[in-house]
Amino acid sequence: MSQFENVTIVKQANVYFDGKVTSRTVVFADGTKKTLGIMLPGEYEFGTDTTEIMEILAGDLQVLLPGDSEWISISGKGEFTVPANAKFKLIVATVADYCCSYL
Amino acid sequence: MSQFENVTIVKQANVYFDGKVTSRTVVFADGTKKTLGIMLPGEYEFGTDTTEIMEILAGDLQVLLPGDSEWISISGKGEFTVPANAKFKLIVATVADYCCSYL
């Protein structure tokens, strides 16, 4: 789906890592939430509160999921799931556009 | 207003200047359009197709409007209007969060 309809979007951006990672929060009619974000090239560690499904819409990056020792490469489009209350690492090589769903 | 309700948001980001300026397009029930965007520090020149009202939600920047010789400084919150089919320049000093309306 290329767009989300009948949603609420929070005007103010979420800003992390001096703006190298930013997102906007989208709230759906059923109360579920997604963020649409941009990551500039760099290395990041994130923590989760809930299970997160990260859909990469564009960009080249590597992800190290919690408990893993092997990095996963994503080029262009891809998806990975991170369990709740966990940390994961990203090495972003080119500007990455993403959609994160919170379960 | 801190959020926009009953809107459509285009999933894919608009990416300019190697990702230093990015935005998401929000479409309202009446067909009007806004973009919610982020500008990282840097110097930029933009062109308009329609009249644009730029609302700065956060950030420190200077803007040179078309035909002007004096830069306007905005710190934190501010707003400026750019006529259609014109160019304007920005010097962004700190991460800027904005909402642009197209008339």
Tab-separated table of C-alpha atoms in Angstrom:
chain	number	residue	atom	x	y	z
A	1	MET	CA	0.000	0.000	0.000
A	2	SER	CA	1.486	3.289	-1.100
A	3	GLN	CA	-0.468	5.529	1.271
A	4	PHE	CA	-2.337	5.349	4.555
A	5	GLU	CA	-5.876	6.738	4.532
A	6	ASN	CA	-8.123	8.013	7.351
A	7	VAL	CA	-5.215	8.356	9.734
A	8	THR	CA	-4.032	10.934	12.235
A	9	ILE	CA	-0.511	12.265	11.932
A	10	VAL	CA	1.308	13.981	14.772
A	11	LYS	CA	2.675	17.242	13.461
A	12	GLN	CA	5.889	17.381	15.465
A	13	ALA	CA	8.719	15.109	14.335
A	14	ASN	CA	10.517	12.582	16.501
A	15	VAL	CA	14.216	13.482	16.323
A	16	TYR	CA	17.098	11.175	17.287
A	17	PHE	CA	20.855	11.252	16.847
A	18	ASP	CA	21.026	14.987	16.121
A	19	GLY	CA	18.437	14.625	13.393
A	20	LYS	CA	20.229	11.852	11.534
A	21	VAL	CA	17.204	9.702	12.375
A	22	THR	CA	13.766	11.341	12.302
A	23	SER	CA	10.216	10.077	12.078
A	24	ARG	CA	6.549	11.083	12.181
A	25	THR	CA	3.926	9.179	14.109
A	26	VAL	CA	0.824	7.926	12.287
A	27	VAL	CA	-2.154	6.711	14.342
A	28	PHE	CA	-4.745	4.436	12.736
A	29	ALA	CA	-8.507	4.275	13.383
A	30	ASP	CA	-8.021	1.099	15.453
A	31	GLY	CA	-5.512	2.870	17.704
A	32	THR	CA	-2.446	1.136	16.300
A	33	LYS	CA	0.578	3.228	15.509
A	34	LYS	CA	3.299	3.336	12.902
A	35	THR	CA	6.177	5.706	12.352
A	36	LEU	CA	7.436	6.816	8.960
A	37	GLY	CA	11.079	7.737	9.200
A	38	ILE	CA	14.370	8.573	7.579
A	39	MET	CA	17.817	7.405	8.619
A	40	LEU	CA	20.875	9.121	7.209
A	41	PRO	CA	24.124	7.159	6.831
A	42	GLY	CA	25.613	6.266	10.204
A	43	GLU	CA	25.695	3.648	12.933
A	44	TYR	CA	22.851	3.454	15.413
A	45	GLU	CA	21.579	1.382	18.299
A	46	PHE	CA	17.868	1.402	19.097
A	47	GLY	CA	15.830	-0.120	21.883
A	48	THR	CA	12.286	-1.448	21.574
A	49	ASP	CA	9.374	-1.273	24.013
A	50	THR	CA	7.008	-3.393	21.931
A	51	THR	CA	7.644	-5.816	19.093
A	52	GLU	CA	8.582	-3.746	16.046
A	53	ILE	CA	8.291	-4.631	12.376
A	54	MET	CA	10.693	-2.480	10.396
A	55	GLU	CA	9.859	-2.211	6.726
A	56	ILE	CA	12.665	-0.661	4.715
A	57	LEU	CA	11.181	1.264	1.773
A	58	ALA	CA	14.500	2.405	0.293
A	59	GLY	CA	18.152	2.452	1.270
A	60	ASP	CA	21.106	0.183	1.923
A	61	LEU	CA	21.793	-0.948	5.443
A	62	GLN	CA	22.874	-3.768	7.694
A	63	VAL	CA	21.047	-4.821	10.826
A	64	LEU	CA	22.211	-6.837	13.823
A	65	LEU	CA	19.205	-8.310	15.587
A	66	PRO	CA	19.275	-9.042	19.320
A	67	GLY	CA	21.085	-12.296	20.092
A	68	ASP	CA	22.441	-12.588	16.561
A	69	SER	CA	26.116	-12.537	15.641
A	70	GLU	CA	25.582	-12.156	11.889
A	71	TRP	CA	24.576	-8.878	10.296
A	72	ILE	CA	21.703	-8.985	7.784
A	73	SER	CA	22.059	-6.856	4.649
A	74	ILE	CA	19.112	-5.035	3.127
A	75	SER	CA	19.325	-3.278	-0.224
A	76	GLY	CA	16.367	-1.298	-1.472
A	77	LYS	CA	13.439	-3.023	0.158
A	78	GLY	CA	13.275	-5.418	3.093
A	79	GLU	CA	11.750	-6.137	6.448
A	80	PHE	CA	12.824	-7.385	9.824
A	81	THR	CA	11.157	-7.913	13.184
A	82	VAL	CA	12.612	-6.947	16.542
A	83	PRO	CA	11.175	-8.400	19.762
A	84	ALA	CA	9.978	-6.166	22.597
A	85	ASN	CA	12.415	-4.824	25.189
A	86	ALA	CA	15.446	-5.543	23.048
A	87	LYS	CA	18.256	-3.620	21.402
A	88	PHE	CA	19.303	-3.779	17.781
A	89	LYS	CA	22.058	-2.167	15.757
A	90	LEU	CA	22.004	-0.623	12.320
A	91	ILE	CA	24.729	0.434	9.943
A	92	VAL	CA	23.073	2.655	7.354
A	93	ALA	CA	25.084	3.116	4.147
A	94	THR	CA	22.668	5.222	2.071
A	95	VAL	CA	19.642	7.320	3.041
A	96	ALA	CA	17.033	4.883	4.328
A	97	ASP	CA	13.266	5.425	4.204
A	98	TYR	CA	11.316	3.217	6.597
A	99	CYS	CA	7.926	2.374	8.054
A	100	CYS	CA	7.956	0.922	11.576
A	101	SER	CA	4.905	-0.898	12.973
A	102	TYR	CA	4.456	-1.363	16.735
A	103	LEU	CA	2.642	-4.527	17.773
B	1	MET	CA	-3.100	22.120	16.161
B	2	SER	CA	-0.715	19.394	17.220
B	3	GLN	CA	-1.980	16.698	14.875
B	4	PHE	CA	-3.875	16.330	11.613
B	5	GLU	CA	-6.868	13.993	11.683
B	6	ASN	CA	-8.705	12.127	8.902
B	7	VAL	CA	-5.852	12.601	6.467
B	8	THR	CA	-4.043	10.468	3.930
B	9	ILE	CA	-0.286	10.175	4.199
B	10	VAL	CA	1.915	9.058	1.335
B	11	LYS	CA	4.177	6.313	2.630
B	12	GLN	CA	7.268	7.108	0.584
B	13	ALA	CA	9.355	10.074	1.682
B	14	ASN	CA	10.327	13.006	-0.501
B	15	VAL	CA	14.132	13.182	-0.381
B	16	TYR	CA	16.218	16.206	-1.385
B	17	PHE	CA	19.858	17.205	-0.991
B	18	ASP	CA	21.102	13.654	-0.278
B	19	GLY	CA	18.540	13.282	2.490
B	20	LYS	CA	19.494	16.462	4.318
B	21	VAL	CA	15.974	17.670	3.545
B	22	THR	CA	13.147	15.120	3.650
B	23	SER	CA	9.382	15.323	3.926
B	24	ARG	CA	6.170	13.326	3.886
B	25	THR	CA	3.083	14.406	1.987
B	26	VAL	CA	-0.217	14.745	3.854
B	27	VAL	CA	-3.452	15.055	1.838
B	28	PHE	CA	-6.562	16.500	3.474
B	29	ALA	CA	-10.205	15.588	2.870
B	30	ASP	CA	-10.688	18.771	0.805
B	31	GLY	CA	-7.808	17.764	-1.476
B	32	THR	CA	-5.350	20.312	-0.122
B	33	LYS	CA	-1.827	19.170	0.637
B	34	LYS	CA	0.840	19.848	3.216
B	35	THR	CA	4.277	18.377	3.721
B	36	LEU	CA	5.838	17.677	7.097
B	37	GLY	CA	9.590	17.813	6.803
B	38	ILE	CA	13.003	17.948	8.370
B	39	MET	CA	15.975	20.031	7.279
B	40	LEU	CA	19.412	19.261	8.643
B	41	PRO	CA	21.975	22.042	8.985
B	42	GLY	CA	23.086	23.336	5.595
B	43	GLU	CA	22.398	25.871	2.868
B	44	TYR	CA	19.582	25.242	0.428
B	45	GLU	CA	17.746	26.869	-2.436
B	46	PHE	CA	14.178	25.800	-3.172
B	47	GLY	CA	11.746	26.687	-5.932
B	48	THR	CA	7.973	26.954	-5.566
B	49	ASP	CA	5.203	25.960	-7.964
B	50	THR	CA	2.363	27.313	-5.860
B	51	THR	CA	2.326	29.824	-3.014
B	52	GLU	CA	3.849	28.116	0.015
B	53	ILE	CA	3.381	28.883	3.689
B	54	MET	CA	6.324	27.509	5.619
B	55	GLU	CA	5.652	27.025	9.317
B	56	ILE	CA	8.812	26.333	11.283
B	57	LEU	CA	7.972	24.077	14.246
B	58	ALA	CA	11.496	23.926	15.661
B	59	GLY	CA	15.006	24.904	14.632
B	60	ASP	CA	17.188	27.910	13.940
B	61	LEU	CA	17.464	29.187	10.418
B	62	GLN	CA	17.673	32.191	8.165
B	63	VAL	CA	15.574	32.681	5.059
B	64	LEU	CA	16.075	34.936	2.052
B	65	LEU	CA	12.749	35.504	0.338
B	66	PRO	CA	12.536	36.235	-3.392
B	67	GLY	CA	13.344	39.846	-4.185
B	68	ASP	CA	14.632	40.525	-0.682
B	69	SER	CA	18.183	41.511	0.200
B	70	GLU	CA	17.845	40.995	3.956
B	71	TRP	CA	17.836	37.573	5.548
B	72	ILE	CA	15.072	36.870	8.102
B	73	SER	CA	16.068	34.932	11.222
B	74	ILE	CA	13.778	32.351	12.789
B	75	SER	CA	14.538	30.728	16.120
B	76	GLY	CA	12.278	28.001	17.404
B	77	LYS	CA	8.954	28.826	15.824
B	78	GLY	CA	8.076	31.072	12.917
B	79	GLU	CA	6.363	31.329	9.580
B	80	PHE	CA	6.986	32.822	6.185
B	81	THR	CA	5.181	32.849	2.839
B	82	VAL	CA	6.810	32.326	-0.534
B	83	PRO	CA	4.959	33.308	-3.723
B	84	ALA	CA	4.403	30.819	-6.549
B	85	ASN	CA	7.092	30.228	-9.168
B	86	ALA	CA	9.830	31.762	-7.082
B	87	LYS	CA	13.080	30.718	-5.485
B	88	PHE	CA	14.105	31.188	-1.871
B	89	LYS	CA	17.225	30.406	0.106
B	90	LEU	CA	17.656	28.934	3.555
B	91	ILE	CA	20.603	28.677	5.876
B	92	VAL	CA	19.695	26.095	8.487
B	93	ALA	CA	21.799	26.213	11.666
B	94	THR	CA	20.104	23.512	13.771
B	95	VAL	CA	17.780	20.644	12.833
B	96	ALA	CA	14.571	22.241	11.589
B	97	ASP	CA	11.115	20.654	11.768
B	98	TYR	CA	8.586	22.223	9.401
B	99	CYS	CA	5.080	22.079	8.006
B	100	CYS	CA	4.641	23.462	4.491
B	101	SER	CA	1.194	24.347	3.133
B	102	TYR	CA	0.585	24.667	-0.607
B	103	LEU	CA	-2.081	27.175	-1.633
